XYZ file of C-alpha atoms in Angstrom:
572
model
C -66.981 33.749 -5.781
C -64.999 36.878 -6.948
C -63.885 37.825 -3.601
C -61.814 34.581 -3.154
C -60.353 35.223 -6.883
C -59.276 38.837 -6.152
C -57.789 38.121 -2.764
C -55.713 35.470 -4.717
C -54.681 37.733 -7.196
C -53.827 40.401 -4.546
C -51.785 37.990 -2.621
C -49.785 37.116 -6.333
C -49.094 40.655 -6.778
C -48.097 41.326 -3.627
C -45.853 38.065 -3.772
C -44.050 39.461 -6.898
C -43.542 42.926 -5.713
C -41.821 41.437 -2.254
C -40.133 38.663 -4.312
C -38.818 41.286 -6.750
C -37.448 43.728 -4.207
C -35.603 41.055 -2.507
C -33.852 39.708 -5.950
C -35.802 36.270 -5.657
C -36.031 36.088 -9.363
C -37.352 32.373 -9.266
C -40.050 33.064 -6.609
C -41.216 36.477 -8.710
C -41.213 34.623 -12.231
C -43.291 31.803 -10.314
C -45.829 33.800 -8.591
C -46.272 36.155 -11.882
C -46.982 32.870 -14.006
C -49.733 32.114 -11.671
C -50.955 35.568 -11.731
C -51.089 35.745 -15.092
C -52.895 32.468 -15.366
C -55.779 33.688 -13.319
C -58.916 34.525 -14.870
C -59.731 38.184 -15.727
C -61.465 40.379 -13.565
C -65.317 40.176 -14.562
C -68.595 40.038 -12.819
C -69.082 38.092 -9.944
C -71.785 35.635 -11.213
C -69.112 34.238 -13.678
C -66.230 33.359 -11.314
C -66.133 30.170 -9.333
C -63.113 29.853 -6.761
C -62.335 26.583 -4.604
C -62.183 28.580 -1.035
C -61.494 25.554 0.512
C -58.268 25.030 -1.263
C -57.686 28.795 -1.153
C -56.372 30.181 2.389
C -58.005 33.383 1.597
C -61.672 33.844 1.549
C -64.249 36.430 0.380
C -65.321 36.950 3.981
C -61.884 37.184 5.716
C -61.308 40.853 6.082
C -57.388 40.338 6.542
C -57.505 39.245 2.704
C -57.641 42.762 1.049
C -57.134 45.942 2.664
C -54.256 44.437 4.765
C -52.983 41.790 2.843
C -49.605 43.603 2.542
C -49.064 44.063 6.130
C -50.301 40.024 6.679
C -47.589 39.049 3.691
C -45.099 40.939 5.290
C -45.503 39.444 8.749
C -42.883 38.270 10.985
C -41.618 34.418 10.921
C -43.183 34.216 14.486
C -46.506 36.005 13.494
C -49.678 34.181 14.880
C -52.882 34.126 12.717
C -55.048 32.917 15.802
C -58.343 34.972 16.805
C -57.789 37.422 19.588
C -59.158 36.057 22.841
C -56.991 36.788 25.749
C -55.377 40.153 26.784
C -51.887 38.438 26.137
C -52.621 37.406 22.805
C -54.387 41.113 22.386
C -51.157 42.949 23.456
C -49.346 40.288 21.177
C -51.045 41.234 18.387
C -50.436 44.840 18.987
C -46.808 44.296 19.308
C -46.566 42.290 15.873
C -48.701 45.294 14.420
C -46.250 47.692 15.573
C -43.476 45.903 14.193
C -44.696 45.708 10.678
C -45.449 49.239 10.737
C -42.024 50.085 12.050
C -40.531 47.853 9.340
C -42.632 49.749 6.800
C -41.305 52.715 7.900
C -37.740 51.743 7.411
C -38.334 50.407 4.416
C -40.022 53.694 3.320
C -36.664 55.480 4.458
C -34.123 53.419 2.970
C -36.030 53.560 -0.454
C -32.964 55.308 -2.083
C -30.409 52.912 -0.540
C -32.247 49.926 -1.758
C -32.624 51.290 -5.124
C -29.040 51.666 -5.573
C -28.365 48.024 -3.881
C -30.748 46.317 -6.073
C -29.400 48.070 -9.463
C -25.751 46.558 -8.018
C -27.255 43.076 -7.192
C -28.994 42.752 -10.390
C -25.719 43.324 -12.451
C -24.195 40.584 -10.026
C -21.834 43.156 -8.059
C -23.019 41.444 -4.917
C -19.926 42.908 -2.605
C -20.736 46.322 -3.795
C -24.343 45.813 -3.291
C -23.884 44.369 0.238
C -21.221 47.383 1.145
C -23.983 50.330 -0.042
C -26.377 48.482 1.924
C -24.702 48.525 5.209
C -26.254 50.763 7.886
C -29.677 49.974 6.487
C -31.792 48.228 9.207
C -35.171 47.456 7.329
C -36.479 43.976 6.397
C -35.909 44.563 2.584
C -32.293 45.949 3.175
C -31.312 43.788 5.383
C -32.259 40.697 3.512
C -30.671 42.067 0.062
C -27.380 42.768 2.019
C -26.780 39.297 3.791
C -28.432 37.303 0.204
C -25.817 39.314 -1.884
C -23.205 38.223 0.567
C -24.473 34.466 0.345
C -24.452 34.539 -3.353
C -20.936 36.167 -3.568
C -19.619 33.246 -1.183
C -21.222 30.702 -3.351
C -19.248 32.176 -6.381
C -16.191 32.075 -4.639
C -16.657 28.719 -3.750
C -17.578 27.645 -7.280
C -14.464 29.520 -8.844
C -12.327 27.746 -6.049
C -13.525 24.487 -7.594
C -15.393 23.630 -3.962
C -18.739 21.632 -4.337
C -19.914 23.339 -1.268
C -19.288 26.115 0.707
C -20.059 24.625 4.346
C -16.795 26.252 5.643
C -17.291 29.391 4.424
C -16.552 32.023 6.999
C -18.705 34.356 5.035
C -21.842 31.846 5.591
C -21.236 31.751 9.206
C -21.085 35.315 9.860
C -24.439 35.402 8.023
C -26.178 32.839 10.234
C -24.719 34.279 13.248
C -26.769 37.642 12.646
C -29.633 36.067 11.122
C -29.756 34.180 14.414
C -29.362 37.195 16.447
C -32.349 39.030 14.601
C -34.619 36.016 14.905
C -33.852 35.840 18.715
C -34.804 39.304 18.940
C -38.048 38.703 16.822
C -36.853 41.122 14.088
C -36.866 38.375 11.447
C -39.781 38.522 8.615
C -40.675 35.243 6.432
C -38.005 36.511 4.092
C -35.145 36.703 6.431
C -36.298 33.347 7.861
C -35.970 31.755 4.477
C -32.349 33.254 3.972
C -31.588 31.875 7.552
C -32.692 28.435 6.327
C -30.283 28.893 3.431
C -27.366 29.274 5.541
C -27.777 26.937 8.067
C -28.285 24.474 4.942
C -25.123 25.460 3.762
C -23.463 24.801 6.786
C -24.680 21.479 7.163
C -27.385 21.989 9.992
C -29.996 20.420 8.007
C -32.758 19.894 10.668
C -32.249 23.219 11.905
C -32.770 24.612 8.059
C -35.708 22.411 7.446
C -37.717 24.130 10.529
C -36.573 27.502 9.456
C -37.908 27.039 6.060
C -40.910 25.336 7.281
C -41.505 28.759 9.319
C -40.990 30.673 5.914
C -43.672 29.410 4.049
C -45.770 29.832 6.804
C -44.817 33.594 7.084
C -44.783 34.192 3.583
C -46.897 31.577 1.458
C -46.004 32.610 -2.307
C -42.130 32.338 -1.776
C -41.641 29.240 -4.244
C -37.997 29.027 -3.672
C -38.621 28.530 0.304
C -41.078 25.745 -0.724
C -38.422 24.159 -3.359
C -35.747 24.559 -0.362
C -38.044 22.989 2.172
C -38.754 19.715 -0.723
C -35.121 19.211 -0.777
C -34.750 19.438 3.291
C -37.729 17.389 3.667
C -36.879 14.391 1.205
C -39.167 11.688 1.587
C -41.125 13.332 4.633
C -42.510 16.557 2.337
C -45.983 15.294 3.189
C -45.170 14.910 6.833
C -43.529 18.645 7.330
C -46.433 20.260 4.856
C -48.439 23.149 6.258
C -52.249 22.016 6.636
C -53.404 25.243 5.306
C -52.736 27.670 2.213
C -53.311 26.924 -1.217
C -49.467 26.881 -2.285
C -49.075 23.460 -0.347
C -50.961 22.057 -3.194
C -48.214 22.993 -5.958
C -45.685 21.573 -3.254
C -47.246 18.077 -2.572
C -47.753 17.689 -6.290
C -44.105 18.274 -7.101
C -43.138 16.147 -4.162
C -45.256 13.248 -5.588
C -44.283 13.911 -9.227
C -42.432 10.755 -9.278
C -43.931 8.710 -6.317
C -45.317 5.559 -8.046
C -48.033 4.855 -5.708
C -49.857 8.160 -5.353
C -51.560 8.689 -8.500
C -54.849 9.652 -6.805
C -53.044 12.097 -4.368
C -51.180 13.759 -7.079
C -54.097 14.008 -9.235
C -56.222 15.730 -6.380
C -53.477 18.262 -5.792
C -53.416 19.107 -9.610
C -57.173 19.318 -9.781
C -57.050 22.001 -6.740
C -54.269 23.879 -8.277
C -56.229 24.186 -11.971
C -59.346 25.412 -9.963
C -57.269 27.954 -8.832
C -55.071 29.203 -11.459
C -56.103 27.196 -14.641
C -53.655 25.379 -16.614
C -50.623 27.490 -16.010
C -47.186 26.578 -17.345
C -46.243 25.319 -14.099
C -49.495 23.040 -13.965
C -48.858 21.654 -17.394
C -45.239 21.005 -16.449
C -46.214 18.972 -13.660
C -48.434 16.758 -15.661
C -45.819 16.354 -18.235
C -43.290 15.139 -15.317
C -45.716 12.857 -14.209
C -46.658 11.049 -17.359
C -42.485 10.986 -17.577
C -41.842 9.300 -14.690
C -44.685 6.977 -15.150
C -43.063 6.160 -18.595
C -46.186 7.297 -20.441
C -44.235 8.898 -22.969
C -46.896 9.718 -25.568
C -49.022 11.344 -22.937
C -45.853 13.291 -21.637
C -44.872 14.647 -25.202
C -48.568 15.684 -25.642
C -47.975 17.686 -22.848
C -44.797 19.131 -23.582
C -46.346 20.052 -27.238
C -49.171 22.007 -25.406
C -46.368 23.573 -23.326
C -44.272 24.640 -26.232
C -47.566 26.211 -28.124
C -48.507 27.930 -24.904
C -44.985 29.465 -24.278
C -42.572 28.859 -27.108
C -39.483 30.368 -25.632
C -39.631 28.288 -22.426
C -36.520 26.338 -21.538
C -37.943 25.150 -17.861
C -38.235 21.263 -18.095
C -36.996 21.290 -21.684
C -34.218 18.651 -20.518
C -37.116 16.197 -19.364
C -38.633 16.380 -22.807
C -34.892 15.790 -24.252
C -35.189 12.738 -21.906
C -38.116 11.440 -23.428
C -37.033 12.157 -27.027
C -33.698 10.270 -26.189
C -35.353 7.209 -24.874
C -37.918 6.843 -27.693
C -34.624 7.591 -29.916
C -36.601 10.331 -32.144
C -33.378 11.777 -33.340
C -35.329 14.434 -35.328
C -37.197 15.783 -32.817
C -34.639 15.833 -30.684
C -32.382 18.020 -33.020
C -35.545 20.298 -33.551
C -35.395 20.752 -29.613
C -31.763 21.391 -29.575
C -31.919 23.995 -32.207
C -34.932 25.822 -30.683
C -33.096 25.656 -27.210
C -30.251 27.142 -28.532
C -31.675 29.584 -30.688
C -33.103 31.306 -27.234
C -30.295 30.841 -24.854
C -27.141 28.729 -25.346
C -25.947 29.397 -21.928
C -29.010 27.965 -20.039
C -28.518 24.741 -18.314
C -31.209 23.189 -19.830
C -30.062 23.644 -23.058
C -26.781 22.238 -22.535
C -28.629 19.019 -21.382
C -30.962 18.984 -24.425
C -27.912 19.091 -26.619
C -26.075 16.478 -24.286
C -28.827 14.052 -24.971
C -28.631 15.048 -28.688
C -25.059 14.074 -28.816
C -25.281 10.936 -26.304
C -28.005 9.525 -29.000
C -25.432 10.016 -31.893
C -22.900 8.028 -29.663
C -20.832 10.941 -29.384
C -20.184 10.751 -25.721
C -17.317 12.828 -25.493
C -19.144 15.885 -26.809
C -22.380 15.099 -24.571
C -20.256 14.984 -21.425
C -18.911 18.229 -22.223
C -22.138 19.757 -22.402
C -23.342 18.263 -19.316
C -20.179 19.414 -17.735
C -20.835 23.085 -18.838
C -24.396 22.709 -17.561
C -23.140 21.682 -14.137
C -20.965 24.434 -14.046
C -23.711 26.932 -15.143
C -25.651 25.573 -12.117
C -24.231 23.688 -9.797
C -27.506 22.338 -8.130
C -28.916 21.152 -11.391
C -29.647 17.784 -10.876
C -30.092 16.448 -14.353
C -26.530 17.654 -15.253
C -25.251 15.604 -12.869
C -27.068 12.201 -13.760
C -26.576 12.575 -17.175
C -23.035 13.311 -16.790
C -22.536 9.909 -14.783
C -24.307 8.162 -17.704
C -21.755 9.504 -20.015
C -18.671 9.049 -18.109
C -19.937 5.259 -17.470
C -20.082 4.663 -21.288
C -16.575 6.047 -21.371
C -15.368 4.178 -18.609
C -14.575 6.990 -16.476
C -15.853 5.008 -13.375
C -14.077 7.337 -10.905
C -15.660 10.339 -12.455
C -18.965 8.796 -12.919
C -19.331 8.045 -9.092
C -18.234 11.655 -8.322
C -21.185 13.078 -10.589
C -23.617 10.519 -9.261
C -22.720 11.437 -5.527
C -23.196 15.278 -6.607
C -26.618 14.383 -7.507
C -27.798 12.667 -4.677
C -26.646 15.325 -2.483
C -28.751 17.665 -4.384
C -31.595 15.198 -4.230
C -31.636 11.872 -2.173
C -35.236 11.209 -3.633
C -33.728 10.734 -6.989
C -33.413 7.222 -7.829
C -31.189 7.677 -10.856
C -28.174 8.762 -8.594
C -28.434 5.691 -6.357
C -28.843 3.363 -9.605
C -25.983 4.971 -11.251
C -23.670 4.286 -8.228
C -24.788 0.907 -8.137
C -23.984 0.384 -11.558
C -20.448 2.079 -11.274
C -19.624 -0.071 -8.404
C -20.679 -3.000 -10.220
C -18.253 -2.236 -12.989
C -15.560 -2.120 -10.521
C -16.405 -5.676 -9.407
C -17.348 -4.627 -6.095
C -20.956 -6.014 -5.828
C -21.383 -5.676 -1.662
C -21.171 -1.662 -2.539
C -23.544 -2.039 -5.424
C -25.873 -3.985 -3.389
C -26.410 -0.753 -0.994
C -26.942 1.596 -3.757
C -29.639 -0.531 -5.801
C -31.511 -1.157 -2.414
C -31.614 2.617 -2.348
C -32.791 2.959 -5.893
C -35.390 -0.062 -5.264
C -36.818 1.571 -2.362
C -37.216 4.546 -4.328
C -39.230 2.732 -7.056
C -40.799 -0.465 -5.856
C -42.780 -1.008 -8.873
C -39.714 -0.748 -11.722
C -38.756 -3.893 -12.483
C -35.661 -2.740 -13.501
C -34.202 -1.735 -10.318
C -35.200 -5.244 -8.667
C -32.972 -6.867 -11.558
C -30.123 -5.158 -10.942
C -30.287 -5.698 -7.395
C -30.720 -9.405 -8.153
C -28.025 -9.660 -10.512
C -25.584 -8.512 -7.794
C -27.213 -11.090 -5.073
C -26.720 -13.721 -7.779
C -22.786 -12.422 -8.375
C -22.367 -12.385 -4.601
C -23.362 -16.331 -4.505
C -26.653 -15.148 -2.726
C -29.305 -17.441 -4.701
C -31.931 -17.134 -2.035
C -32.144 -13.431 -1.938
C -31.782 -12.936 -5.949
C -34.778 -15.062 -6.331
C -36.573 -13.008 -4.071
C -35.664 -9.706 -6.046
C -36.217 -11.436 -9.453
C -39.564 -12.345 -8.053
C -40.269 -8.970 -7.242
C -39.327 -7.963 -10.721
C -41.555 -10.359 -11.985
C -44.709 -8.783 -10.357
C -43.288 -5.217 -11.529
C -43.299 -3.139 -14.539
C -42.952 -5.252 -17.737
C -39.454 -3.573 -18.965
C -37.423 -6.166 -17.498
C -40.016 -9.466 -17.204
C -37.940 -11.411 -19.740
C -34.615 -10.896 -17.904
C -36.006 -11.955 -14.762
C -37.881 -14.672 -15.802
C -34.699 -16.216 -17.699
C -32.556 -15.601 -14.272
C -35.084 -16.710 -12.031
C -35.501 -20.314 -14.213
C -31.687 -20.592 -14.504
C -31.512 -20.419 -10.314
C -34.605 -22.803 -10.063
C -32.982 -24.996 -12.565
C -29.595 -25.151 -10.498
C -31.262 -25.689 -7.151
C -33.211 -28.573 -8.947
C -37.081 -27.436 -8.950
C -37.813 -28.476 -12.179
C -41.557 -27.355 -12.265
C -40.707 -23.661 -11.180
C -37.807 -23.433 -13.561
C -40.253 -24.638 -16.248
C -42.886 -21.976 -15.307
C -40.320 -19.234 -15.405
C -39.385 -20.330 -18.902
C -42.834 -20.309 -20.316
C -43.128 -17.087 -18.711
C -39.969 -16.006 -20.598
C -41.277 -17.206 -23.759
C -44.408 -14.827 -23.439
C -42.141 -11.808 -22.770
C -39.317 -12.301 -24.820
C -37.884 -9.451 -27.043
C -36.534 -10.155 -30.449
C -32.799 -9.737 -28.757
C -33.103 -12.482 -26.394
C -32.509 -15.143 -28.770
C -30.097 -17.085 -26.904
C -32.438 -17.040 -23.595
C -35.324 -18.037 -25.592
C -33.450 -20.998 -27.211
C -32.178 -21.866 -23.736
C -35.746 -21.913 -22.911
C -37.249 -24.017 -25.496
C -34.239 -26.865 -25.038
C -34.994 -26.778 -21.282
C -38.775 -27.001 -21.954
C -38.357 -30.057 -24.472
C -36.049 -31.767 -21.712
C -38.739 -31.156 -19.290
C -41.894 -32.348 -21.412
C -39.665 -35.397 -22.355
C -39.467 -36.320 -18.531
C -43.277 -35.924 -18.720
C -43.682 -38.481 -21.535
C -45.184 -35.637 -23.272
C -43.082 -35.992 -26.725
C -45.427 -33.814 -28.604
C -44.926 -30.593 -26.255
C -40.878 -31.297 -26.773
C -40.997 -31.404 -30.522
C -42.801 -28.340 -30.526
C -40.353 -26.490 -28.401
C -37.188 -27.909 -30.118
C -39.081 -26.537 -33.434
C -38.604 -22.874 -32.482
C -34.691 -23.454 -31.274
C -33.638 -22.990 -34.784
C -35.743 -19.717 -35.593
C -34.497 -18.430 -32.376
C -30.829 -19.323 -32.544
C -29.178 -20.996 -35.553
C -26.289 -21.809 -33.774
C -27.617 -23.887 -31.249
C -30.200 -25.914 -33.947
C -27.834 -28.855 -33.635
C -28.566 -29.537 -30.124
C -31.929 -29.510 -30.895
C -31.429 -31.969 -34.068
C -29.676 -34.106 -31.610
C -32.497 -34.294 -29.090
C -34.946 -35.170 -31.939
C -32.541 -38.029 -33.320
C -32.416 -39.089 -29.478
C -36.172 -39.147 -29.324
C -36.799 -40.955 -32.951
C -34.388 -43.697 -31.706
C -36.082 -44.199 -28.575
C -39.802 -44.521 -30.178
C -37.949 -47.278 -32.628
């Protein structure tokens, strides 16, 4: 059905034009990437499109000749069928409004050209000044957006983390709210209103405005990303029920969700039927593998993405995390060199180089690069999380706590920020504070044994053995990374409570999962199990366990020898 693909092509072309005119560079880039991933225009027999996933269908008369008018619709525009006289009048009013907006944009085209050129060279105050007196939706957006970005820059220069108290943001909000009340705000204006409301701390109002923005103009990806940050764990609940971009939004929201594999796969498959394996879709798959700790598969996706676009820097920080965890210093060095050759002053590049120095245990240099990444983009989640990790290594707990809090403010759904805060307060010997943050991390990663072990360790230090046992049991049924640690601690707690059979069972689990660096735990397990088997009058099994002690921990071999001598003397 070539009508569907051509409607999608037309929609994305309009998105590139509209977003570019307003200086929304990331939305422009996203729309252009999906546009260039579409199959070329050929005969209708060779094109098939999933029209269920695509909101624009071949039979929709609004999709092609009047697409620009539909995309330029107001935030309150209704897409329902005209059935009553009142709805007919409303539709005519919306049509007249769009015509008026288009006329104003045409009349102010020259002023817009000047304002946009100043915006592009980051002369925000000058751009806003030159656009004063303009009333078209493009000019109004660019003027207020310039003022908003200028207020952010001033706050950054002053060393402030947020501009929630900025009088400029308050003025922007007031003007946009007045335009919205008059019904004179298009979808882009509603998105800017959501930005201003969020900066003012009015998150619920910002979320509602953002939802209206994506409904009014579907292909503004920046609005979808803002909605994701505002909705948090409720992303699926607030997502519109129609439109094809919702698949991208939900796939992005589910990329780190452990229990949503089928849902994620379904949304990505819907995207691939529409835009093919674009760089964005490949990036989603790579991130999914990374969050599921499937590092080989993630590495393959990143290699394919690099082959498709060798100068792409997006997600290179995630790729470097994989190379860091797998300790692949050679490939990490090559990635750092490639990113630096493309652009040394991108936050992603700084994160990659920081990971390289961290792998070399040069934590001061690593922290410096992560700070630079955070300065280049104060909303860069990876920069703040990784900076916190390095400051923990440098024993700078105050700085680490601040970095993790900044990360949690950016995205409360990222477990690393909460886990880092828990680790920080654990280092400060404040287990009750650490418990709260570890609990947040475990709630976000319920199938990650590391979260449950951290939470259980805190309960153990806080003298709450029952809670510690419950968390260690959860760890045993979660991922295998910390199974040996959980089994060892659980066995010790059961032994202290006098429950010898359960302690023996956990020690057997420890022997099954023990790593090479767990020699002391293995020796303790063998000694306990030997004693347990002797009590059960099973000396043969006891000798087998005692024979493993010397190999696991030579410094405890004397204890095993003493038990063997005692067994020999008792048998005589």
